[in-house]
mmCIF file of C-alpha atoms and ligand atoms in Angstrom:
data_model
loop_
_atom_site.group_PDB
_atom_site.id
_atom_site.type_symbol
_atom_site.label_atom_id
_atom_site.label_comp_id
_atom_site.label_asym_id
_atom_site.label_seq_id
_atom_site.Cartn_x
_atom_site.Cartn_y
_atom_site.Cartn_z
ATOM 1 C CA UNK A 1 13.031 -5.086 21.764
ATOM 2 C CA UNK A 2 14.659 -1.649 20.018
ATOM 3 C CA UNK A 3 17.547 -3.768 19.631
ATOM 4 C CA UNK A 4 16.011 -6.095 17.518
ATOM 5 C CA UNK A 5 17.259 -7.059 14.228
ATOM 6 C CA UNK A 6 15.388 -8.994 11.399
ATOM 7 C CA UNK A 7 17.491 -11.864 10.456
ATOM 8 C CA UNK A 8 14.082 -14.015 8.316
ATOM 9 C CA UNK A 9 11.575 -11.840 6.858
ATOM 10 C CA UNK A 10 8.451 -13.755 5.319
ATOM 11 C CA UNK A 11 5.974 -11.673 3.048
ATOM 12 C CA UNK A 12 2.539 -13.241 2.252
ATOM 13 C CA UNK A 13 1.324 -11.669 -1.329
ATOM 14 C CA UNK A 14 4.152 -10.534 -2.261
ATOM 15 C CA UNK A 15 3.922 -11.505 -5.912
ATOM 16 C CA UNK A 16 0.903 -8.436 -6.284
ATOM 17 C CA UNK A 17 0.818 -5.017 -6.840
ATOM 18 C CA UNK A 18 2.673 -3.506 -3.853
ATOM 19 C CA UNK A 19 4.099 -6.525 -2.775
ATOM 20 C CA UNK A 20 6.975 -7.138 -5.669
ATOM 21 C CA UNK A 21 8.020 -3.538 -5.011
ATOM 22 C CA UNK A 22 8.731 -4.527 -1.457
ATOM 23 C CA UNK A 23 10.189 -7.109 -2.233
ATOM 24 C CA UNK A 24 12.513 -5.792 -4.872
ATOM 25 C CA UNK A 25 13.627 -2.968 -2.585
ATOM 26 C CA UNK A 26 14.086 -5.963 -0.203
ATOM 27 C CA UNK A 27 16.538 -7.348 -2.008
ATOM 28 C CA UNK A 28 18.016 -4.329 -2.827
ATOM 29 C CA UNK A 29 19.017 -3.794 0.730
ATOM 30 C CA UNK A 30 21.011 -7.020 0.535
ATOM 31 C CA UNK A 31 23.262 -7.755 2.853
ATOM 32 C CA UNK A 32 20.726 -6.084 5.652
ATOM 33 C CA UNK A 33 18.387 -9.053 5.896
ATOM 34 C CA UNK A 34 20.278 -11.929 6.084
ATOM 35 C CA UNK A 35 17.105 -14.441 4.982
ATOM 36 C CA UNK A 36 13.723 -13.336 2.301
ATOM 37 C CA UNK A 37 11.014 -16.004 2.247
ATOM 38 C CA UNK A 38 7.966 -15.216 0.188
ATOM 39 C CA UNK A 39 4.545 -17.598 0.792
ATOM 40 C CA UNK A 40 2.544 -17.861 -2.797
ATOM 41 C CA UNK A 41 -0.343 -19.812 -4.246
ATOM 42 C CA UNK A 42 0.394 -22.718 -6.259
ATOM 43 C CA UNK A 43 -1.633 -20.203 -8.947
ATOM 44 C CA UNK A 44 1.145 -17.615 -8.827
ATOM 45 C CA UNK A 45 3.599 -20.494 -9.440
ATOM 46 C CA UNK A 46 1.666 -21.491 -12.581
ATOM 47 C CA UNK A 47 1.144 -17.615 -14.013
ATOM 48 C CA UNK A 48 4.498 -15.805 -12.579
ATOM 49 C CA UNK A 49 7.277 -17.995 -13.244
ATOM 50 C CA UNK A 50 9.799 -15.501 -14.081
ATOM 51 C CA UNK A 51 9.211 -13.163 -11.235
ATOM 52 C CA UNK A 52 9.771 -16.211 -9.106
ATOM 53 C CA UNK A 53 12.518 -17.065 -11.211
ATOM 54 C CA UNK A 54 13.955 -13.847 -10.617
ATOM 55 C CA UNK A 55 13.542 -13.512 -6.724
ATOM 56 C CA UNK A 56 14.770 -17.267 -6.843
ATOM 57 C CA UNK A 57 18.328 -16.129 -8.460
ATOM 58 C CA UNK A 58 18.343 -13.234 -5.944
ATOM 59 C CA UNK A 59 18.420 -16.243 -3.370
ATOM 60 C CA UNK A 60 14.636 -15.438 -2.115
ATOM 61 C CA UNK A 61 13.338 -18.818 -0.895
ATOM 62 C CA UNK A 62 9.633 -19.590 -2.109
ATOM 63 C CA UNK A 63 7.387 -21.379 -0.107
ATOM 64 C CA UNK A 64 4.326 -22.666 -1.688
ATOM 65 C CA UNK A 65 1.151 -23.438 0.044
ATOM 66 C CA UNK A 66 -2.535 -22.187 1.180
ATOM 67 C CA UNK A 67 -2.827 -19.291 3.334
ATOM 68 C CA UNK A 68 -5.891 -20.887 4.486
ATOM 69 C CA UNK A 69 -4.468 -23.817 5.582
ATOM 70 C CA UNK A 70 -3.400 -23.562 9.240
ATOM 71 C CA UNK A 71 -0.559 -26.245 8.697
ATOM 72 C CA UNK A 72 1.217 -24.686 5.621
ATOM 73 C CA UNK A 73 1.569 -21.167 7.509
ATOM 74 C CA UNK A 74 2.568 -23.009 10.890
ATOM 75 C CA UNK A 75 5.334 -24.699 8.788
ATOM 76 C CA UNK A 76 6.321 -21.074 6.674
ATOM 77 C CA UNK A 77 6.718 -19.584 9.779
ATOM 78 C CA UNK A 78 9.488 -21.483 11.312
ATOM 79 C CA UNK A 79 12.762 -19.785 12.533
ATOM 80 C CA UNK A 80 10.677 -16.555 10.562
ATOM 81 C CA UNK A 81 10.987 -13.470 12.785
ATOM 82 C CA UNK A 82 9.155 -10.462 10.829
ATOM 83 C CA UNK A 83 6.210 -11.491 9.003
ATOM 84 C CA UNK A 84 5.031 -8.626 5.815
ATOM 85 C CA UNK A 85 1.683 -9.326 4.719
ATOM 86 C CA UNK A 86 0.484 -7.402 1.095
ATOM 87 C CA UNK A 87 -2.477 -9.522 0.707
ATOM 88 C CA UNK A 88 -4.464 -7.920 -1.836
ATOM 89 C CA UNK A 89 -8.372 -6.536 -0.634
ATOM 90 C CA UNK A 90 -9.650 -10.005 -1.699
ATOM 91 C CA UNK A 91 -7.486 -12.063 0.849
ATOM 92 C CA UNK A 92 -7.439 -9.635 3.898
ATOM 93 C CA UNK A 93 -10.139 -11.644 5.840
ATOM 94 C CA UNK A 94 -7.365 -14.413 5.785
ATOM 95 C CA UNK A 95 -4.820 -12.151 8.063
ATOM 96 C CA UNK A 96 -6.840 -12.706 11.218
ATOM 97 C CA UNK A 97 -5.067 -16.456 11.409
ATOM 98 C CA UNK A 98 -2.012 -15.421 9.691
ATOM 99 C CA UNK A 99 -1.761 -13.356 13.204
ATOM 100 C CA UNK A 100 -2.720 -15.267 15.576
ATOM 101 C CA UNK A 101 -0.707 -18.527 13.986
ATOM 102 C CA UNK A 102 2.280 -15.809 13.822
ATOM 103 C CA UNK A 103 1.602 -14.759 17.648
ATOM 104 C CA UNK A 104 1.522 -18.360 19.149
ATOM 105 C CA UNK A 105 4.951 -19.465 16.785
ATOM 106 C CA UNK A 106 8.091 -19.638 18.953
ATOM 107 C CA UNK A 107 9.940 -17.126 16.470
ATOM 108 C CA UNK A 108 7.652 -14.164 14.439
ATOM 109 C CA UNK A 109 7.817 -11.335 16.617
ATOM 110 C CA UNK A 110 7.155 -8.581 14.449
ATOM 111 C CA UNK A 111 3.962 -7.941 11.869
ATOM 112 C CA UNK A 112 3.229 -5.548 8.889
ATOM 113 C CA UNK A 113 -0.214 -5.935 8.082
ATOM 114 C CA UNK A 114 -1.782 -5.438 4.825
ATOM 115 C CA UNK A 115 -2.341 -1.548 4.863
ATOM 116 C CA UNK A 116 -0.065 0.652 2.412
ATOM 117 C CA UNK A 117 -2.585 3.110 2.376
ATOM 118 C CA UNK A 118 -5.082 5.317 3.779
ATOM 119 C CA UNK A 119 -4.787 5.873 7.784
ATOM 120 C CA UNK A 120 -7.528 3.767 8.586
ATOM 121 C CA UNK A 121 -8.088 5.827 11.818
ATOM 122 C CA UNK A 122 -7.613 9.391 10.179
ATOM 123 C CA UNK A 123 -10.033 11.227 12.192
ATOM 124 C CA UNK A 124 -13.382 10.380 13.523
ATOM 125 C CA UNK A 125 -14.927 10.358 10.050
ATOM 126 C CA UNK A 126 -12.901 7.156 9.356
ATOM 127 C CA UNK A 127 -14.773 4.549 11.395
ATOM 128 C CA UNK A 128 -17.454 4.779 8.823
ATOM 129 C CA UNK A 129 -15.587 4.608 5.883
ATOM 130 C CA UNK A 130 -16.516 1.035 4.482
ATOM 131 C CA UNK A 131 -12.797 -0.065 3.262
ATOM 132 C CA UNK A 132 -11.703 0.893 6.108
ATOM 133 C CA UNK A 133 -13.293 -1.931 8.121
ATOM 134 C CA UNK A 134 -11.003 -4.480 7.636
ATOM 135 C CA UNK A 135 -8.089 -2.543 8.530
ATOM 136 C CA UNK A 136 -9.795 -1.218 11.228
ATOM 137 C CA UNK A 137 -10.243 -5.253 12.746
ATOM 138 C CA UNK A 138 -6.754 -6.024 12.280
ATOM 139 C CA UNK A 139 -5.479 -2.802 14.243
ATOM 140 C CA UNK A 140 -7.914 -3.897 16.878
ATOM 141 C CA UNK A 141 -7.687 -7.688 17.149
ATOM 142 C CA UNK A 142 -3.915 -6.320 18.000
ATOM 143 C CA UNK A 143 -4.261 -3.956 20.371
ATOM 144 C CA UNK A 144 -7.154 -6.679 21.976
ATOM 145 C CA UNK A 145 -5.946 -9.785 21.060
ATOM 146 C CA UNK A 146 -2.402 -10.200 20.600
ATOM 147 C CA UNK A 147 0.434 -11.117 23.122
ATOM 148 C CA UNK A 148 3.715 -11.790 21.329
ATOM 149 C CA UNK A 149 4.027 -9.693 18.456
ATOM 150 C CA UNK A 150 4.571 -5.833 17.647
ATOM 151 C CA UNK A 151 2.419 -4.394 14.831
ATOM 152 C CA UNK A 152 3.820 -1.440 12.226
ATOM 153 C CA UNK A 153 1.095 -0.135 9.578
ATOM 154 C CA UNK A 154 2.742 1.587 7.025
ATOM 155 C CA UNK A 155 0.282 4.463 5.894
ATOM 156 C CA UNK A 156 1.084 6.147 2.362
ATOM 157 C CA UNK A 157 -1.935 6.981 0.758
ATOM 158 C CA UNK A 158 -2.568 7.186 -2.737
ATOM 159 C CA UNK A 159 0.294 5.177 -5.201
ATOM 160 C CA UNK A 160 0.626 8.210 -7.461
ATOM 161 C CA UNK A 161 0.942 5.664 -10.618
ATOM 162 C CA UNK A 162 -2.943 4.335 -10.101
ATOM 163 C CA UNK A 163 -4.013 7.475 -8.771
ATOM 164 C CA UNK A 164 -3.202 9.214 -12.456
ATOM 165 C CA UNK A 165 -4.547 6.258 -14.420
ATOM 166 C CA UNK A 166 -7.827 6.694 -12.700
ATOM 167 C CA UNK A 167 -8.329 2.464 -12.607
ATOM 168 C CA UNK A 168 -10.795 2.916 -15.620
ATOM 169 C CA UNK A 169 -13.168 4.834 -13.559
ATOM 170 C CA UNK A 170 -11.640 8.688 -14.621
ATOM 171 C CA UNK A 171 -14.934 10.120 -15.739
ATOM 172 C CA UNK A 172 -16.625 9.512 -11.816
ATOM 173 C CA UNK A 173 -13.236 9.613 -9.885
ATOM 174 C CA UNK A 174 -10.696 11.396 -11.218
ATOM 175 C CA UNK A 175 -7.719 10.421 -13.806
ATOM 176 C CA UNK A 176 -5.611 11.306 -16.716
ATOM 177 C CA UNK A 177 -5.787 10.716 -19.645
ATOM 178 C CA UNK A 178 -3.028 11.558 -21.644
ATOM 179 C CA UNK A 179 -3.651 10.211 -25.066
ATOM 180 C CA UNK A 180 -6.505 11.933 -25.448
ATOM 181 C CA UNK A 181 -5.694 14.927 -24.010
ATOM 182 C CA UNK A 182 -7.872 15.042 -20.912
ATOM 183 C CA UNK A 183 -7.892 15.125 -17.160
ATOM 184 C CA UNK A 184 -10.671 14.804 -14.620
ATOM 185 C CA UNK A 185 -9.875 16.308 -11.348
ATOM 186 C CA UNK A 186 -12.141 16.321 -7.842
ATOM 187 C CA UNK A 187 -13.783 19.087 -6.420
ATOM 188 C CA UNK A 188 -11.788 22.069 -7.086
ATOM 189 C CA UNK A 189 -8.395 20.406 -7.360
ATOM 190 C CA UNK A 190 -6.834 22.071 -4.483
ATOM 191 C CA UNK A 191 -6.835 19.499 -2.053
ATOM 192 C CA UNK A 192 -3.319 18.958 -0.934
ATOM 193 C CA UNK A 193 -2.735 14.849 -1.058
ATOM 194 C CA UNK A 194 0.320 12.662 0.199
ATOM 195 C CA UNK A 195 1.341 10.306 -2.784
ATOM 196 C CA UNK A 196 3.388 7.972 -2.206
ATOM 197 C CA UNK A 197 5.064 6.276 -5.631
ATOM 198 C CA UNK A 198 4.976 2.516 -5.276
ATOM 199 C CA UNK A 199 8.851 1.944 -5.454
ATOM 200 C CA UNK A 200 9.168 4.389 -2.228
ATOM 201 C CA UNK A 201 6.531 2.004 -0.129
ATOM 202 C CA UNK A 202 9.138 -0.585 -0.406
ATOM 203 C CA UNK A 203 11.894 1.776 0.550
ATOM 204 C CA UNK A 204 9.913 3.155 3.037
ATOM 205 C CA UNK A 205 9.104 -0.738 4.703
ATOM 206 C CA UNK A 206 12.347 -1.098 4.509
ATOM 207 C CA UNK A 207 14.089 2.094 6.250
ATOM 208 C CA UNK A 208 11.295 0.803 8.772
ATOM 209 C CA UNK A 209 12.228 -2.907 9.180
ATOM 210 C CA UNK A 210 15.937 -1.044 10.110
ATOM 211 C CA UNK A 211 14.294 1.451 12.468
ATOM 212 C CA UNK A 212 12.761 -1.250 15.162
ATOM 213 C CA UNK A 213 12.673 1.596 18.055
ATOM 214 C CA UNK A 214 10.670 3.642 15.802
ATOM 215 C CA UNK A 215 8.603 1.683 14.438
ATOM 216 C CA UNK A 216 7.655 -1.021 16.515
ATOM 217 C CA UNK A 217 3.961 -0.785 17.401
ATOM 218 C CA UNK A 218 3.544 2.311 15.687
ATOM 219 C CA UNK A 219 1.589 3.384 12.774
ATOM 220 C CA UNK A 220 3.962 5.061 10.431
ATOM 221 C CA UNK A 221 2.925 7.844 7.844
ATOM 222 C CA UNK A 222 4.931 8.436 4.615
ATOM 223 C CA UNK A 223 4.679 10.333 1.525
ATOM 224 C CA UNK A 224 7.308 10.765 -1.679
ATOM 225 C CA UNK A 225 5.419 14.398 -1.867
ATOM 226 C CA UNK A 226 1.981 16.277 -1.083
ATOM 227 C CA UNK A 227 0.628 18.079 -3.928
ATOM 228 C CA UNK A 228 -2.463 19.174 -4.836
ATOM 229 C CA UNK A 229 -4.173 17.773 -8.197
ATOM 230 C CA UNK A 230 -3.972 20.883 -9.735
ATOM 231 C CA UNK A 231 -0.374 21.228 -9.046
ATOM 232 C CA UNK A 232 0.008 17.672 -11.097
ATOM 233 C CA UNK A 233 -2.190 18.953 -13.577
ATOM 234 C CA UNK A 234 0.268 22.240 -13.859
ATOM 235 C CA UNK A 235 3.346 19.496 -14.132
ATOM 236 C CA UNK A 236 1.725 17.176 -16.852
ATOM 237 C CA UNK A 237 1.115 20.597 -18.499
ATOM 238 C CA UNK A 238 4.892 21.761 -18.446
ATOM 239 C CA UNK A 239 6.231 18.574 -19.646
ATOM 240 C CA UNK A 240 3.754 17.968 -22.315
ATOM 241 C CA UNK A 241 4.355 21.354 -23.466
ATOM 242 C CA UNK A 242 0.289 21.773 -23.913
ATOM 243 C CA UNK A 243 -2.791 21.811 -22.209
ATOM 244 C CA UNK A 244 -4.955 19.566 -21.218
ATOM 245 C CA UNK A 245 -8.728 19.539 -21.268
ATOM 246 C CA UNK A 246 -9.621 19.674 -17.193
ATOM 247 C CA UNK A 247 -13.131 18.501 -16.369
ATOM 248 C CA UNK A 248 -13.877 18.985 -12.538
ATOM 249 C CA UNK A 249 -16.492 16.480 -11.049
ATOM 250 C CA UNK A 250 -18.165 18.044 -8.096
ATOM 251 C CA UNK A 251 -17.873 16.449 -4.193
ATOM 252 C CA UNK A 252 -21.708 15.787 -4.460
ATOM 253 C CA UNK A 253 -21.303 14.206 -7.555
ATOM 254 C CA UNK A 254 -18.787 12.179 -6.823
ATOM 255 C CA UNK A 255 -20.737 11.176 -3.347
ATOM 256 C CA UNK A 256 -23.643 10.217 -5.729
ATOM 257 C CA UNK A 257 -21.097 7.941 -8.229
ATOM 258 C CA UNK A 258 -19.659 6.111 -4.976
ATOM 259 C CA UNK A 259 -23.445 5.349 -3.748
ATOM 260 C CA UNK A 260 -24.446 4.261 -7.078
ATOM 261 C CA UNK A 261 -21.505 2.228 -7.358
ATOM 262 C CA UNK A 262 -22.348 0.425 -3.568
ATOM 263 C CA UNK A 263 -25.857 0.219 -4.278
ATOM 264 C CA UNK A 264 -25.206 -1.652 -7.759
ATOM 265 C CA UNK A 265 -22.947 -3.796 -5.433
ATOM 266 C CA UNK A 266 -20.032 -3.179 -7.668
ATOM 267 C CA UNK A 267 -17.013 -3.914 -6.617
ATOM 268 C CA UNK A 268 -15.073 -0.399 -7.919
ATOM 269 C CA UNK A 269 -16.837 1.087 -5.458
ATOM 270 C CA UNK A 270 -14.191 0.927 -2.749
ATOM 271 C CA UNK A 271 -11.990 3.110 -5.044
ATOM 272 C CA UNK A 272 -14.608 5.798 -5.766
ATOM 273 C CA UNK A 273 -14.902 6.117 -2.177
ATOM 274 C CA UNK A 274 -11.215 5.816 -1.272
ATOM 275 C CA UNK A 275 -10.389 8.532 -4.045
ATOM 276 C CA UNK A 276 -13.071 10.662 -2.522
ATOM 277 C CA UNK A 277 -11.752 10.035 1.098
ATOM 278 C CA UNK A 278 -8.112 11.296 -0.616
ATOM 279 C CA UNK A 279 -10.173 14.393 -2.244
ATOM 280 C CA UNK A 280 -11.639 15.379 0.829
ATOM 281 C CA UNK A 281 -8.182 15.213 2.940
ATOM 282 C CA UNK A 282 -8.006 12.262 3.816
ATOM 283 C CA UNK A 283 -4.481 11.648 2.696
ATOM 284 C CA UNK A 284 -3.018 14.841 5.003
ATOM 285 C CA UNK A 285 -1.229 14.139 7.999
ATOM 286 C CA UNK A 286 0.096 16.688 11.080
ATOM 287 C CA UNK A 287 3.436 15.062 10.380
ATOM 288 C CA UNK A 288 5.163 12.791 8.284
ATOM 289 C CA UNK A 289 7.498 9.937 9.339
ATOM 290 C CA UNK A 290 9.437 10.451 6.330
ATOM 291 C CA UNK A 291 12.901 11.951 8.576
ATOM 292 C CA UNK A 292 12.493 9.811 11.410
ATOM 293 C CA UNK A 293 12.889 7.051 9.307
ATOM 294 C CA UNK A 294 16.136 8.172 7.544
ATOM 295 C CA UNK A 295 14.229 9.050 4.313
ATOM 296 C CA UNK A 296 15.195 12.139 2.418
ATOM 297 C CA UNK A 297 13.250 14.065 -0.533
ATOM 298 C CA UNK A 298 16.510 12.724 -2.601
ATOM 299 C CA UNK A 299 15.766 9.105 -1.994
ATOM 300 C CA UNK A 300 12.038 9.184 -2.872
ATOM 301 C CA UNK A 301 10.582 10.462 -5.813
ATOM 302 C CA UNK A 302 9.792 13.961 -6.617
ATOM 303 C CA UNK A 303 6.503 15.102 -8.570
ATOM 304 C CA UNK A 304 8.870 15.799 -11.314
ATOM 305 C CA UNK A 305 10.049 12.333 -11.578
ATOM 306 C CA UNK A 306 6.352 10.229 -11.011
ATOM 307 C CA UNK A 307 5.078 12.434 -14.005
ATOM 308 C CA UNK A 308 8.155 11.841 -15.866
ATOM 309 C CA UNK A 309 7.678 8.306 -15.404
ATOM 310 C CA UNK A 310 4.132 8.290 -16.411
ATOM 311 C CA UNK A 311 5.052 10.065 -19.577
ATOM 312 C CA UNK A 312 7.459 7.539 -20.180
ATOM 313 C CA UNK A 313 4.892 4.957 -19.783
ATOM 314 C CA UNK A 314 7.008 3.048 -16.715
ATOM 315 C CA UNK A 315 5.341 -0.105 -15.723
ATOM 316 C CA UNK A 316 4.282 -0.570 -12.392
HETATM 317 N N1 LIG B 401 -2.448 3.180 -1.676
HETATM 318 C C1 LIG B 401 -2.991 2.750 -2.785
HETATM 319 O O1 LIG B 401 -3.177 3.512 -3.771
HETATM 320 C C2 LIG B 401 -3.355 1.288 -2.888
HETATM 321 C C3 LIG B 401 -3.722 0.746 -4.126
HETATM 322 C C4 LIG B 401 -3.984 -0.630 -4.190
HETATM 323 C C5 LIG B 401 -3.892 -1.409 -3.036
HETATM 324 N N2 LIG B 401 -3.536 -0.845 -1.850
HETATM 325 C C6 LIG B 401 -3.427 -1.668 -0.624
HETATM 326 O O2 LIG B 401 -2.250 -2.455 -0.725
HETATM 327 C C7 LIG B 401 -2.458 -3.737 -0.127
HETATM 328 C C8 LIG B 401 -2.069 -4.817 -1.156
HETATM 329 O O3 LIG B 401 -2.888 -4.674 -2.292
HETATM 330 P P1 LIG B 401 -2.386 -5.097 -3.740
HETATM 331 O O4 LIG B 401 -3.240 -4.386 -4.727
HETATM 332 O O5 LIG B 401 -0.918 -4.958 -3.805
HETATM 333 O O6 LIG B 401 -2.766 -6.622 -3.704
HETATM 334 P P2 LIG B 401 -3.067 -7.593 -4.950
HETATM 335 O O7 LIG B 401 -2.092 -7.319 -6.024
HETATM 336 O O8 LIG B 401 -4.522 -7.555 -5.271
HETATM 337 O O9 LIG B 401 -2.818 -9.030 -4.277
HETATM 338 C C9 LIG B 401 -1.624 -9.318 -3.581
HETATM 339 C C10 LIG B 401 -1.435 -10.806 -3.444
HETATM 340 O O10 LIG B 401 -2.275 -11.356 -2.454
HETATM 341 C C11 LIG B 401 -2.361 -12.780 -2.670
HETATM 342 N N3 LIG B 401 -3.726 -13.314 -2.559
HETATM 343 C C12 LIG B 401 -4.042 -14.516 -2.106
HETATM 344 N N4 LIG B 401 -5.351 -14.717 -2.116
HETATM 345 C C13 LIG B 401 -5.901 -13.629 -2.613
HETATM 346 C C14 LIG B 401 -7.245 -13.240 -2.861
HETATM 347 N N5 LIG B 401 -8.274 -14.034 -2.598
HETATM 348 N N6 LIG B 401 -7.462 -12.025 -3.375
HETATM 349 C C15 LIG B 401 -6.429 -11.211 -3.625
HETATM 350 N N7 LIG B 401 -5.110 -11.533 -3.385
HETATM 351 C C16 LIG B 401 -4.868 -12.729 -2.894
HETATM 352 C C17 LIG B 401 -1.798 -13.033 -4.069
HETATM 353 O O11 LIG B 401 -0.468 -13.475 -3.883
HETATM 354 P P3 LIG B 401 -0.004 -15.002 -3.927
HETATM 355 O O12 LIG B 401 -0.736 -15.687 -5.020
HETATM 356 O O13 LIG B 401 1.457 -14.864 -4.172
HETATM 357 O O14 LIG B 401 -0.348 -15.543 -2.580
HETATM 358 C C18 LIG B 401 -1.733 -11.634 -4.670
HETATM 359 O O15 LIG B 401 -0.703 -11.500 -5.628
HETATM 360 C C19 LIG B 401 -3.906 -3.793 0.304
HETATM 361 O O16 LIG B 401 -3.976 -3.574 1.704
HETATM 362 C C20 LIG B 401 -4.564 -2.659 -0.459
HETATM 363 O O17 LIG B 401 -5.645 -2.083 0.247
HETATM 364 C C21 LIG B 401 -3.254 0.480 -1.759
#
């Protein structure tokens, strides 16, 4: 199997947030994968015509169908050998028969699931995480379940671009504000955390996808950089040229946010607690897979550059 070479990669959501950076960096890597098939909703059709447009001209076939019909997936999957799933949160109940269609097809040997961020099985703490859970099925319905295909999760923790905007929820779980001058930071902002920006999750899947004997069946751990909040705060600082006002929100308080936020049975609650999981080291690692997979600090980006970016108001 380390000689193993994907020649027809399908992704499943790869029209969403981290999916479209995979697939650009994909396509980037043109002429390694010979064939790129993406599976969409006939909804993404309607509302992202020119990103299909785009992919189209970069000769990306679309397939369009339901990934929760048995027969469309069957049908996507033929002559497919890697299968990359970035189904969003919403959708990652759906996997379970995207894997077991792709383990009894004659040709999908390999599998990303949907992970992309925090290890799922960090340390014993993590079992009782509740976004974990999911994650935590799909790891196991491989290691019980499945016969014919190898599994990689690609662990990068926090996207630094979301983790600065603070998804709307800055005052509880941390964010920056830059407009008005303001940054909310958790516990005492000296956590170190492994960001990883979004553009270097599709290089990383892709230095991966060309690395078969190192990571098939493994769970691979990647970060652009690991820097403390306050060190980001310091860089936002320097290339501001002022201050900004830097509002800590205590551990306990931000445990008594995220249980608010579950007990209201709102749906931002997964963040609060993923942003505290990534506060409280949860996004630290013994080693990074970074060199074994080929990827220097000059191919991913620095601190430097993500705040740069974010200054420049990049989309992403
Ligand atoms: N590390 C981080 O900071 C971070 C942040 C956000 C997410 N993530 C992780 O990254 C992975 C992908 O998340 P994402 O935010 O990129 O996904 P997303 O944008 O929410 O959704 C990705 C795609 O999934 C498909 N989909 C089909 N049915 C869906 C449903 N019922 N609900 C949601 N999506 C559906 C859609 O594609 P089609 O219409 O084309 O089928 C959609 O564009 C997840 O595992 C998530 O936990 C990590």
């Amino acid at each position: 199997m380390a000689s193993f070479k994907p020649l027809h990669i399908l992704a499943f959501g790869a029209t969403g947030n981290i999916g479209k950076h995979i697939i650009d960096q994909l396509i980037r890597a043109k002429p390694a994968f010979p064939k790129i098939s993406i599976f969409t909703s006939p909804n993404t059709v309607a509302t992202k015509p020119e990103l299909l447009s785009q992919w189209k001209a970069a000769g990306v076939s679309v397939i369009v169908g339901d990934i929760t019909n048995s027969e469309d997936v069957k049908n996507a999957y033929h002559d497919v050998d890697t299968a990359i799933s970035c189904l969003g949160r919403g959708a990652l109940e759906h996997q379970f028969e995207l894997i077991r269609l792709a383990d009894e097809s004659e040709s999908v040997r390999w599998f990303f699931p949907s992970e992309y961020g925090t290890d799922p099985d960090h340390d014993p703490s993590s079992a009782l995480e509740k976004p974990h859970q999911f994650k935590r099925r799909v790891r196991k319905t491989f290691t019980e379940q499945v016969k014919n295909l190898k599994p990689t999760y690609l662990v990068v923790g926090p996207y630094i671009e979301m983790w600065v905007d603070g998804d709307g929820l800055k005052d509880a779980f941390g964010g920056f504000d830059v407009k008005n001058k303001e940054a909310t930071l958790l516990g005492d902002g000296e956590q170190p955390i492994g960001f990883t920006a979004m553009e270097d999750v599709g290089k990383a899947l892709v230095a991966a996808l060309q690395r078969p004997e190192i990571s098939f069946g493994k769970v691979l751990k990647i970060a652009s950089f690991t820097k403390s909040p306050n060190q980001i705060l310091a860089e936002y600082e320097k290339q501001l040229g002022h201050k900004l006002n830097a509002k800590y929100v205590t551990l306990d308080e931000v445990r008594s946010f995220e249980k608010k936020y579950w007990d209201e049975g709102n749906p931002r609650a997964v963040v609060g607690t993923l942003r505290r999981i990534w506060a409280t080291g949860g996004a630290v690692y013994d080693k990074l897979d970074n060199e074994a997979l080929g990827l220097n600090e000059n191919q991913l980006q620095s601190l430097e550059e993500a705040v740069g970016n974010r200054l420049e108001g990049k989309p992403f």
